Coordinates of C-alpha atoms in Angstrom, one line a residue:
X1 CA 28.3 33.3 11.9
X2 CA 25.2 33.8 10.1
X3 CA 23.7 30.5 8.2
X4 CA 22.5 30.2 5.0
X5 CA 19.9 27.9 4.3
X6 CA 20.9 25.8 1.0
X7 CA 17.7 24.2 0.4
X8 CA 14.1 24.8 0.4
X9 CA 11.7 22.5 1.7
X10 CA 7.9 21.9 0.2
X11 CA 4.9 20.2 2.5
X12 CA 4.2 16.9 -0.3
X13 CA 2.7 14.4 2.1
X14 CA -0.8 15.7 4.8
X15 CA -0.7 14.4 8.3
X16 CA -4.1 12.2 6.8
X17 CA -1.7 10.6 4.0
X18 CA 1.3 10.2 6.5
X19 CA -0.9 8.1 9.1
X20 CA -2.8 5.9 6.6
X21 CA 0.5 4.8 5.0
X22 CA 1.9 3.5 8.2
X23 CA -1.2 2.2 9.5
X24 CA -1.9 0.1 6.4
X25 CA 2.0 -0.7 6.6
X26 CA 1.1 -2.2 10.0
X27 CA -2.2 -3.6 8.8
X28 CA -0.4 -5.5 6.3
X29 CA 2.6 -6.8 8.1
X30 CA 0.4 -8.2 10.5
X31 CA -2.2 -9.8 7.9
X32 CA 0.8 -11.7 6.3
X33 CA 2.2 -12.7 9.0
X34 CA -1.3 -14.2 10.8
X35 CA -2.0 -15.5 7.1
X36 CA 0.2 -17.9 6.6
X37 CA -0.1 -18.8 10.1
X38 CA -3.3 -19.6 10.1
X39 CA -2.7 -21.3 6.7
X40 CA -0.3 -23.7 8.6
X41 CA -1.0 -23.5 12.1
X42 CA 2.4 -24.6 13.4
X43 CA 2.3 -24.1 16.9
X44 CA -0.9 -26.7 18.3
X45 CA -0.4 -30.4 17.3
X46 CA -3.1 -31.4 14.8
X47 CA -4.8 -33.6 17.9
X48 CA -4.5 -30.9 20.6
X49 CA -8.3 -29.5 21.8
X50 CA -6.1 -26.2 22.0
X51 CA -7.6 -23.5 20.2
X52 CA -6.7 -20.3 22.0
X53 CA -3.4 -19.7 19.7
X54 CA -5.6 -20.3 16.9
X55 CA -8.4 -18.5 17.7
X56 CA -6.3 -15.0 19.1
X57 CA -4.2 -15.1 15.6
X58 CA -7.4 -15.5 13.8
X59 CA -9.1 -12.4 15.8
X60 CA -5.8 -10.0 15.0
X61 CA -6.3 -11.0 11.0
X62 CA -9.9 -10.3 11.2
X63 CA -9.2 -7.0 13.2
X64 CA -6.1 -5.9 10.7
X65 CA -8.1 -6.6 8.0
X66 CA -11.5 -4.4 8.6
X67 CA -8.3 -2.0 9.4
X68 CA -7.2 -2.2 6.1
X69 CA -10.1 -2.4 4.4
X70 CA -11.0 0.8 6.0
X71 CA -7.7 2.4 5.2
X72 CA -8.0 1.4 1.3
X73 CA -11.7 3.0 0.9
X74 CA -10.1 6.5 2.8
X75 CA -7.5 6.4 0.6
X76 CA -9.6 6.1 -2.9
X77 CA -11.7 8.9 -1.2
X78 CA -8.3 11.2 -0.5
X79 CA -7.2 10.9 -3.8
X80 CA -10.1 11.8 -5.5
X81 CA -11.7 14.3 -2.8
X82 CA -8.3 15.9 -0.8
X83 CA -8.3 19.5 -0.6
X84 CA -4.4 18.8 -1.4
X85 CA -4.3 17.4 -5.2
X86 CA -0.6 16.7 -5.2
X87 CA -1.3 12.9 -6.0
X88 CA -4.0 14.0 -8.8
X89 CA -1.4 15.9 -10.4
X90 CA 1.1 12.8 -10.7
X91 CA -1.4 11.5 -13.7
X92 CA -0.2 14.8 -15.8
X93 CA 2.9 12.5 -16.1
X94 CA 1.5 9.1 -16.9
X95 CA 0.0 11.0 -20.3
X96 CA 3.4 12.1 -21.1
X97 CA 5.6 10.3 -22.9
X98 CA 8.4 12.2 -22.1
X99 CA 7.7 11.8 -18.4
X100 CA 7.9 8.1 -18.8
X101 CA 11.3 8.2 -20.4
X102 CA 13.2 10.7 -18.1
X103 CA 12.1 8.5 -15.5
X104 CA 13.6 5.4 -17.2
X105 CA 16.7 7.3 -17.8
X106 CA 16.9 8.6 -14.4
X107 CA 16.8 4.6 -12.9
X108 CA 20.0 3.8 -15.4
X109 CA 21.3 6.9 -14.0
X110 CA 20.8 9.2 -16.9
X111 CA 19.8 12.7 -15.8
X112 CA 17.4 13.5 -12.7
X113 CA 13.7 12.7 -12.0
X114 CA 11.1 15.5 -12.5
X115 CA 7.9 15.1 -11.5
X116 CA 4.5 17.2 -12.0
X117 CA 3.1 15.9 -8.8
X118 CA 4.9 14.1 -5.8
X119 CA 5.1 10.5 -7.7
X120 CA 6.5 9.7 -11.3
X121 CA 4.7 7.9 -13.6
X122 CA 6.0 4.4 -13.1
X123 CA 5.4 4.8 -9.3
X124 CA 1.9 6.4 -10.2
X125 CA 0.7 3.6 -12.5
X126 CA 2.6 1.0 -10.0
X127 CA 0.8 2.7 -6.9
X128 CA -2.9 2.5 -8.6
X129 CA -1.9 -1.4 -9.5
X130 CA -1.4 -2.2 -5.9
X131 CA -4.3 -0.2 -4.8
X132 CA -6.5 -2.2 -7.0
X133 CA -4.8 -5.7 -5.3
X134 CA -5.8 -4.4 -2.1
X135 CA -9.2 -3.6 -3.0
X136 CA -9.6 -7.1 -4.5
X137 CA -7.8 -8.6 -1.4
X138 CA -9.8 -6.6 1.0
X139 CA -13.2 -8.1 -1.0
X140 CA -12.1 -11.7 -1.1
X141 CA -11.0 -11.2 2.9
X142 CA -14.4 -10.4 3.5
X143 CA -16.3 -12.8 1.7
X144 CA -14.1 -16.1 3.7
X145 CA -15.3 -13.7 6.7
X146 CA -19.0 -13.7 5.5
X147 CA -18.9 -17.7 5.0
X148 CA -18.0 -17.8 8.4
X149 CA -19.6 -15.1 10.3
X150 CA -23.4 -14.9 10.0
X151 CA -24.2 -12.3 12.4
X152 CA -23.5 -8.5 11.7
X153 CA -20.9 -7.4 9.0
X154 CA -20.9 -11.1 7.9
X155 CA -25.2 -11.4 7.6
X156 CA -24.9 -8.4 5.5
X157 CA -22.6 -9.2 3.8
X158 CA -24.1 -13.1 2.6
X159 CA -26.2 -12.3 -0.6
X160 CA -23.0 -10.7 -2.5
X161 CA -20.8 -13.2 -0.6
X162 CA -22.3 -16.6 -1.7
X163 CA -22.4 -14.8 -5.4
X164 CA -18.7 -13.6 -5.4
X165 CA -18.2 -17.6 -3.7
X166 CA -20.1 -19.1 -6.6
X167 CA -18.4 -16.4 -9.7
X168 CA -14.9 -17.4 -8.0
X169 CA -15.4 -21.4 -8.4
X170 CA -15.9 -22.4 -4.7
X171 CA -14.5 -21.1 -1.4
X172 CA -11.4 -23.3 -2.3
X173 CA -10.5 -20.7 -5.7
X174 CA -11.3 -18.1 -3.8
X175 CA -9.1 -18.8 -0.8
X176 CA -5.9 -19.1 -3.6
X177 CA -6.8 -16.2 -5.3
X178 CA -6.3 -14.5 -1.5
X179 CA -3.0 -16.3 -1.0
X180 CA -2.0 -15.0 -4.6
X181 CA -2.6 -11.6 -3.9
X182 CA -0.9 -11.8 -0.8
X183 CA 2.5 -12.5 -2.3
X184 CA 1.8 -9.8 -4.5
X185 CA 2.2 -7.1 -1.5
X186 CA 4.8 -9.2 -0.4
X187 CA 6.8 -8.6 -3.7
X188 CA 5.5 -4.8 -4.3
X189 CA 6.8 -4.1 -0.3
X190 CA 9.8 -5.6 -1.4
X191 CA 10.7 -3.4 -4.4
X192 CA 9.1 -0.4 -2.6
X193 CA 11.1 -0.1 0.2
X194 CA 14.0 -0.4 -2.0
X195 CA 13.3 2.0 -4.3
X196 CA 12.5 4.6 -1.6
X197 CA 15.9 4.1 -0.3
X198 CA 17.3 4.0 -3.3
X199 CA 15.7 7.1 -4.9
X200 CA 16.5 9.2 -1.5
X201 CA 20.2 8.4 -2.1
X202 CA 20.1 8.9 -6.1
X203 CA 18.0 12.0 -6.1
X204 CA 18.9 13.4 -2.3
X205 CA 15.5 13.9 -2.1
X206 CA 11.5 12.7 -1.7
X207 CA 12.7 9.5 0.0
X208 CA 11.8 7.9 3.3
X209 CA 11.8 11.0 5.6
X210 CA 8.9 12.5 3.4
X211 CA 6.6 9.7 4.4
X212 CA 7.8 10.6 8.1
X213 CA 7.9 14.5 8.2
X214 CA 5.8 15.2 5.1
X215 CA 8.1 17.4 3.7
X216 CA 10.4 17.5 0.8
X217 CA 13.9 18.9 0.4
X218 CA 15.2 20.4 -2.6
X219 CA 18.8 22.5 -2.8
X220 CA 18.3 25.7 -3.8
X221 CA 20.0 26.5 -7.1

């Protein structure tokens, strides 16, 4: 018996955009997790001399963070520089107004989601938000590094570190404007991961798997 394909399927995601997004998935699943550990360092008694816990959790934040400040900047440059524009064409629909209300209607159910690029325009304006917050959470990181680190990355890094310190109010402000930020991914990973799931069952489509294979499925009509 002969089979007939009933859909058609359409590259949306590179291999580039693929690996970045679970490697900064990683990258911040381990930062939170060593963050708040090493804001309460519940495992050594306050008295103990025992700072090997301390010290390896530290070394994974520092690592996981150059990681994802390295991921953020390559991802700026891919948007702006890929050779595939697919995400550049998703701001076509933030200028619509239209756009913005079939998406609406399509999360109360109303209709179906159709995009210009590979995101709508509330995930598009929602996606450059959270961009931003890691930019600014990748630049505080590195200042606390800088007022701790004077050698290498952290020497270069003192001029504009002790200036951000001082514009921020002290290392205390700028420590809490980290911890802020930090429960902002918390909150965005949240919604995002339901939403995926949640637009893969709605539309049958650009959900989870695209992120995995890179490819989208749409039924031939």
């Amino acid at each position: 018996m002969e089979h007939i394909a009933t859909h058609h399927r359409k590259l949306i995601f590179t291999p580039a955009i693929r690996i970045f997004h679970w490697l900064r998935a990683l990258a911040i699943l381990v930062l939170v997790i060593t963050g708040f550990y090493l804001s309460w360092p519940f495992l050594v008694a306050p008295e103990s001399s025992d700072v090997l816990v301390q010290g390896w959790i530290r070394f994974a934040h520092i690592v996981f963070g150059f990681l994802l400040t390295s991921i953020t900047l390559v991802r700026f440059y891919l948007y702006f520089f890929s050779r595939n524009n697919i995400e550049r064409k998703s701001f076509k629909d933030v200028l619509s107004i239209n756009s913005w209300i079939v998406q609406l209607k399509s999360y109360i159910w109303m209709g179906h989601l159709h995009k210009a690029g590979v995101y709508g325009p509330l995930q598009f304006v929602t996606y450059v938000a959270i961009s931003f917050v890691a930019l600014i959470i990748c630049i505080t990181g590195l200042v606390l590094y800088a007022n701790v680190y004077h050698l290498g990355v952290g020497g270069l890094l003192a001029d504009v570190s002790a200036w951000l310190t001082a514009w921020c109010g002290g290392l205390a402000n700028l420590r809490i404007i980290h911890h802020y930020l930090t429960w902002a991914f918390i909150i965005f990973v949240v919604i995002h991961v339901y939403m995926a799931v949640w637009s893969g069952i709605r539309f049958k489509h650009n959900s989870v798997d695209s992120i995995v294979s890179g490819y989208d499925y749409h039924k031939d009509h």
